[in-house]
Amino acid sequence: MKPQIENNFMYHAPKEGQPAKYEAIREKAKELAYLIDEECPNSREKSVAMTNLETAVMWANASIARN
C-alpha cells in the first residue's frame, strides 16, 4: 500500500506525449458538456452530470499521470 500512497500523492511531471492525451480527453469532455448544456433542462440532475463529467476528466488524467 505504501508505494501506491506515495504514487498517488506526489507530483507527476508530464512525460512525452501526455499533454496531448490530456488535451484530447478535455476536448471530448467539452463536446459532451456542451451537448448536456444544450439538451438538458437546468436542474440538479444537469448539475450532477456536469460535476461527474469534470470528475471523469480528472480521474482519466490521473490515470495517465500516475501510470
Tab-separated table of C-alpha atoms in Angstrom, residues 6 8-9 11 17 24-25 29 32 38 42 47 50 56 60 62-64 66:
chain	number	residue	atom	x	y	z
A	6	GLU	CA	3.465	7.588	-2.481
A	8	ASN	CA	-0.984	8.898	-5.595
A	9	PHE	CA	0.223	11.855	-3.545
A	11	TYR	CA	3.672	15.467	-8.322
A	17	GLY	CA	3.055	12.508	-25.204
A	24	ALA	CA	-7.774	15.039	-26.225
A	25	ILE	CA	-9.699	13.977	-23.129
A	29	ALA	CA	-15.412	16.118	-22.461
A	32	LEU	CA	-20.176	16.362	-24.171
A	38	GLU	CA	-27.938	22.299	-24.815
A	42	ASN	CA	-31.427	23.344	-15.935
A	47	SER	CA	-25.522	19.970	-12.428
A	50	MET	CA	-21.586	18.278	-15.291
A	56	ALA	CA	-14.310	11.707	-15.071
A	60	ALA	CA	-8.787	9.952	-16.628
A	62	ALA	CA	-4.803	10.980	-13.122
A	63	SER	CA	-4.652	7.543	-14.737
A	64	ILE	CA	-2.330	8.916	-17.411
A	66	ARG	CA	0.125	8.016	-12.369
